[in-house]
Coordinates of N, CA and C in Angstrom, one line a residue:
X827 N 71.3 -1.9 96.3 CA 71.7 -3.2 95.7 C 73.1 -3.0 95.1
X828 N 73.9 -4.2 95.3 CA 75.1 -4.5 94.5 C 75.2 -5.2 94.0
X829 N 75.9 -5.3 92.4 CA 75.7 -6.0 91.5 C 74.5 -7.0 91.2
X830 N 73.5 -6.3 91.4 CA 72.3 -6.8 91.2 C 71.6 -7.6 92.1
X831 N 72.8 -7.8 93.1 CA 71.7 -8.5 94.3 C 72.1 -7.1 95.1
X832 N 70.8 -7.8 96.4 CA 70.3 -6.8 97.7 C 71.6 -7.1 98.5
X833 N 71.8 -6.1 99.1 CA 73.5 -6.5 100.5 C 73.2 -7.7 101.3
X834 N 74.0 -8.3 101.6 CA 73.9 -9.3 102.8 C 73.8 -8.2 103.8
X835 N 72.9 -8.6 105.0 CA 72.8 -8.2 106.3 C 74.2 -8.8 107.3
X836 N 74.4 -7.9 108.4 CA 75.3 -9.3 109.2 C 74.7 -10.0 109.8
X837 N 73.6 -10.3 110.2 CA 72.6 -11.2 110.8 C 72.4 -13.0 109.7
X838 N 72.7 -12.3 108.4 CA 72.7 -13.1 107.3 C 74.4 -13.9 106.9
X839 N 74.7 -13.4 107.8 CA 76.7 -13.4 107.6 C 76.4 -14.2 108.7
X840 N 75.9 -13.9 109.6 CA 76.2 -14.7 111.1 C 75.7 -16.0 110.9
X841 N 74.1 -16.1 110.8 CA 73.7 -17.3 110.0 C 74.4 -18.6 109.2
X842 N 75.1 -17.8 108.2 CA 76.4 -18.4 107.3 C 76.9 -19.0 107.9
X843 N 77.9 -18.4 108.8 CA 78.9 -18.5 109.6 C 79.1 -19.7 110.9
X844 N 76.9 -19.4 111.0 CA 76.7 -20.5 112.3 C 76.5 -22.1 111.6
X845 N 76.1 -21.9 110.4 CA 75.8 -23.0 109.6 C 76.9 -24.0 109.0
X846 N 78.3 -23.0 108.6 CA 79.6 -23.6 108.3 C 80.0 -23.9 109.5
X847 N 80.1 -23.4 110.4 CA 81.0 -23.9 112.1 C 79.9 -25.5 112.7
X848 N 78.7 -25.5 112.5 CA 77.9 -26.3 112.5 C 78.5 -27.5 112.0
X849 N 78.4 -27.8 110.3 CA 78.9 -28.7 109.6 C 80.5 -28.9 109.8
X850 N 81.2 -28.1 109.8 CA 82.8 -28.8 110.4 C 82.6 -29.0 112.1
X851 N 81.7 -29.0 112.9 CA 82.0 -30.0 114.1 C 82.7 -28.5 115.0
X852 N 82.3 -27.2 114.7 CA 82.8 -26.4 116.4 C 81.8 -26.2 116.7
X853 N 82.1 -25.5 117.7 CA 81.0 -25.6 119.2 C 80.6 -24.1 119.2
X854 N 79.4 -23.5 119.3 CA 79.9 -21.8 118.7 C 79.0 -21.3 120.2
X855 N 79.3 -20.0 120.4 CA 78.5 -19.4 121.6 C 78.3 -18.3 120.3
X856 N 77.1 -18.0 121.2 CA 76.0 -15.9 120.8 C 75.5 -15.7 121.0
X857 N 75.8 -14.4 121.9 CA 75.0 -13.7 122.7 C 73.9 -12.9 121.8
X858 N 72.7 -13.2 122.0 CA 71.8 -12.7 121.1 C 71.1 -11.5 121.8
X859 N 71.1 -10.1 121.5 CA 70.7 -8.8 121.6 C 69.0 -9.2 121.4
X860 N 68.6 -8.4 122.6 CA 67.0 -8.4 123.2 C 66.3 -6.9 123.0
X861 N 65.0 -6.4 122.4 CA 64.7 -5.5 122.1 C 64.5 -5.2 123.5
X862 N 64.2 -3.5 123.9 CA 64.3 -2.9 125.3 C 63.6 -2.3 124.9
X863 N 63.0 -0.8 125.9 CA 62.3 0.3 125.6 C 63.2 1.0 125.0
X864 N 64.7 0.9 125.3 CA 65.4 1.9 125.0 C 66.5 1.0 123.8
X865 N 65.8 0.4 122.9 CA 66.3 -0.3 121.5 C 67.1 -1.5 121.6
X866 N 67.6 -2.1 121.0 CA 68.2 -3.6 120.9 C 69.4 -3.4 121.9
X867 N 69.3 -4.5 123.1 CA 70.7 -4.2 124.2 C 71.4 -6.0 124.0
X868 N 72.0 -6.4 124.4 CA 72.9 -7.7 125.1 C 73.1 -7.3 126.4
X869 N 72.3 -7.8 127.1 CA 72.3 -8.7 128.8 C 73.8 -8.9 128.8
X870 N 74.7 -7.9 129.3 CA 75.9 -8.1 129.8 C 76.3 -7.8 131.3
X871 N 77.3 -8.4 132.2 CA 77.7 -7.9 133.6 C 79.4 -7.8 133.1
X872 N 79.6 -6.8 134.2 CA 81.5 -6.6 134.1 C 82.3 -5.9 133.0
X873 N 82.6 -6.8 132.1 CA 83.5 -6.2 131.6 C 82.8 -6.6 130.4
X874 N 81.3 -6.7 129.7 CA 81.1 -7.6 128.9 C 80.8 -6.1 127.2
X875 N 80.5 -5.6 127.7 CA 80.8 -4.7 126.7 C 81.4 -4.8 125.6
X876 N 80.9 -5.2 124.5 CA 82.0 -5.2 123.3 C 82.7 -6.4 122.6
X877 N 81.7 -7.5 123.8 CA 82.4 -9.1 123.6 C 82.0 -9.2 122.0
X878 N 83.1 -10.3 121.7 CA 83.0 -10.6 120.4 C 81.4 -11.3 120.1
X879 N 81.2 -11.3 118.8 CA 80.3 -11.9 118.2 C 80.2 -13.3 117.9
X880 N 81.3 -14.1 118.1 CA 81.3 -15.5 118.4 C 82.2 -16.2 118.8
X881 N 82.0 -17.1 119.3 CA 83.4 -17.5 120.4 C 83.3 -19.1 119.7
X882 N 84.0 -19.9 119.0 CA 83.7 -21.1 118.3 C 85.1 -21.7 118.9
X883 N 84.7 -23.4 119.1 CA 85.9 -23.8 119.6 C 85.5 -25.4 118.9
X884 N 86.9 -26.1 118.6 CA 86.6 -27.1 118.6 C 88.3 -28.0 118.5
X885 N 88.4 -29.1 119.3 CA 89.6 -29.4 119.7 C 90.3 -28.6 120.6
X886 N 91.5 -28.5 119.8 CA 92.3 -27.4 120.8 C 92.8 -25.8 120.1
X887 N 91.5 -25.8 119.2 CA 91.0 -24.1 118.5 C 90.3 -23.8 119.1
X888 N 91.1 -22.6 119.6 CA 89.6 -21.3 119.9 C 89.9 -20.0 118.9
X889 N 88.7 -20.0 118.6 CA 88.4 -18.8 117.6 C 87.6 -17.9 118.2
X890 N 87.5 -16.1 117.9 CA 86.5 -15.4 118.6 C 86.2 -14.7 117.2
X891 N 85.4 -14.1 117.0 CA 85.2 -13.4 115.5 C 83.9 -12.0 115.6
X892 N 84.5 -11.3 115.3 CA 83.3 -10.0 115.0 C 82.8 -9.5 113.6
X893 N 81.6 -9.9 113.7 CA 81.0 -9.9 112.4 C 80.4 -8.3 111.8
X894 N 81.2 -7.7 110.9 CA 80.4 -6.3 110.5 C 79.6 -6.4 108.9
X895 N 79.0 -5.4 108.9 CA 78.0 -5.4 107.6 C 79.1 -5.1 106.4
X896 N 80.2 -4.4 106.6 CA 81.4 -3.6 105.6 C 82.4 -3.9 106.1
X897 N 83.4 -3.4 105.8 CA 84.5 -2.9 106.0 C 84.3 -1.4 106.0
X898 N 83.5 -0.8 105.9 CA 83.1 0.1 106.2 C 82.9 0.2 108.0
X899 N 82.6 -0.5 108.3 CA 81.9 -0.7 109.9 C 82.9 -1.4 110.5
X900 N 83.7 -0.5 111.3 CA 85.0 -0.8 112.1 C 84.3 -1.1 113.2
X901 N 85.1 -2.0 113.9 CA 84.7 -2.0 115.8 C 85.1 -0.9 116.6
X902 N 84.3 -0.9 117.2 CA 83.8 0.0 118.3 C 85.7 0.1 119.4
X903 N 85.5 0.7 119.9 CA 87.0 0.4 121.1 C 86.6 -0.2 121.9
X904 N 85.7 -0.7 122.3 CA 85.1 -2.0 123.4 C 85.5 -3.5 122.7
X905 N 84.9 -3.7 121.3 CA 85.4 -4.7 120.6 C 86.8 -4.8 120.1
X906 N 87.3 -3.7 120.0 CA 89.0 -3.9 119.8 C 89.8 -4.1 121.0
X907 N 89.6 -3.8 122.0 CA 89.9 -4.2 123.5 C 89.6 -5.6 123.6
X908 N 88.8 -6.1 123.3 CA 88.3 -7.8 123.5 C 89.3 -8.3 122.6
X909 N 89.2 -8.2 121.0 CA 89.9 -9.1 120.6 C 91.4 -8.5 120.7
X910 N 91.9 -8.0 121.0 CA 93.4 -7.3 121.7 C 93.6 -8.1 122.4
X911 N 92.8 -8.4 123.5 CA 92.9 -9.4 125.0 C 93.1 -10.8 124.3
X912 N 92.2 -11.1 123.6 CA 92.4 -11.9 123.2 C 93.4 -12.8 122.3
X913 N 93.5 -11.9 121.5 CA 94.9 -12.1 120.7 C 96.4 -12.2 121.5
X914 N 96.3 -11.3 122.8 CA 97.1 -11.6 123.3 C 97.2 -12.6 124.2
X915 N 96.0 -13.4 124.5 CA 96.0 -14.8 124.7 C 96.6 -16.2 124.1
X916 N 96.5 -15.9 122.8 CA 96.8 -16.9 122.0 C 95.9 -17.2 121.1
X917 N 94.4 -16.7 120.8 CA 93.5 -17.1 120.6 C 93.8 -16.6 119.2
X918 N 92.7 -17.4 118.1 CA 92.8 -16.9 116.9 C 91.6 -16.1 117.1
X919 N 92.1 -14.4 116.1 CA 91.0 -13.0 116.0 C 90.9 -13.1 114.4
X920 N 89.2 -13.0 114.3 CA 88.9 -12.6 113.2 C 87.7 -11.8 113.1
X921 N 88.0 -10.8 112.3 CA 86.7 -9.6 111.9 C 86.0 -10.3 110.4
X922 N 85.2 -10.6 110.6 CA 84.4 -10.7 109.2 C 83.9 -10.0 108.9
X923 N 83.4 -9.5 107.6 CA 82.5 -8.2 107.5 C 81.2 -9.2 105.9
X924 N 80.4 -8.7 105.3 CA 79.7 -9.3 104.6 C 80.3 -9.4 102.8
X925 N 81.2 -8.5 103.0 CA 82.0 -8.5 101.6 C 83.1 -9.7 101.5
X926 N 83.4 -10.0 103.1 CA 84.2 -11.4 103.0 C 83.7 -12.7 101.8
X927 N 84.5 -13.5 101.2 CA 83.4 -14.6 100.6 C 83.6 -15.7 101.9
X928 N 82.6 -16.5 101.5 CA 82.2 -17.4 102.4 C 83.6 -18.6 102.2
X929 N 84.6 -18.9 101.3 CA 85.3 -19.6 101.1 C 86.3 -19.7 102.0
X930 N 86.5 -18.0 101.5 CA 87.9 -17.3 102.6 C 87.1 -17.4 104.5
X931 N 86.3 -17.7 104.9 CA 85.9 -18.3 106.5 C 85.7 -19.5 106.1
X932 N 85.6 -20.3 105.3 CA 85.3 -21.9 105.5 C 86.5 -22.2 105.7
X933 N 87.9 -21.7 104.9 CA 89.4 -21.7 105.2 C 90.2 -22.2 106.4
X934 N 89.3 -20.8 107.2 CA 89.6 -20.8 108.5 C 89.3 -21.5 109.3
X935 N 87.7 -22.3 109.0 CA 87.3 -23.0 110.3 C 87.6 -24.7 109.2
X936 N 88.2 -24.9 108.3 CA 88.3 -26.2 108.1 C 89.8 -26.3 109.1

């Protein structure tokens, strides 16, 4: 526990995150991880490895965003290769982590 509350999960961040992009009107994708014999995977082909955690678009914004528990909990080099690509697309890259406040992402998607 911190400061007297229990940590946010990032499952609990994502939620957040799906519920603010909801109410301002973007469109969000997530690929939702499936328990296996061999532990929680994401059904990916190709190059999918590492895709970001949400791809939200609305008008002529596209956003991709990776959601971690900390800032403690850096991306993987699969996830920093996507939003690299990405960024060098043009697209807006954002890492959230659960210590973010919810103000500083409503910011971004108002």
């Amino acid at each position: 526990m911190t400061n007297g509350r229990p940590p946010i999960l990032e499952r609990d961040l994502q939620d957040q995150v799906l519920d603010l992009a909801r109410l301002l009107g973007w469109r969000v994708a997530h690929f939702r991880a499936a328990r296996t014999a061999h532990g929680w995977r994401t059904p990916v082909s190709a190059d999918g490895a590492g895709f970001p955690d949400l791809v939200l678009i609305r008008g002529r914004r596209l956003v991709v965003a990776e959601l971690k528990r900390s800032v403690k909990n850096r991306p993987t080099p699969n996830q920093l290769d996507w939003l690299a690509a990405f960024r060098a697309a043009g697209v807006e890259v954002y890492v959230w982590t659960c210590d973010d406040d919810t103000e500083s992402i409503a910011q971004v998607l108002r």
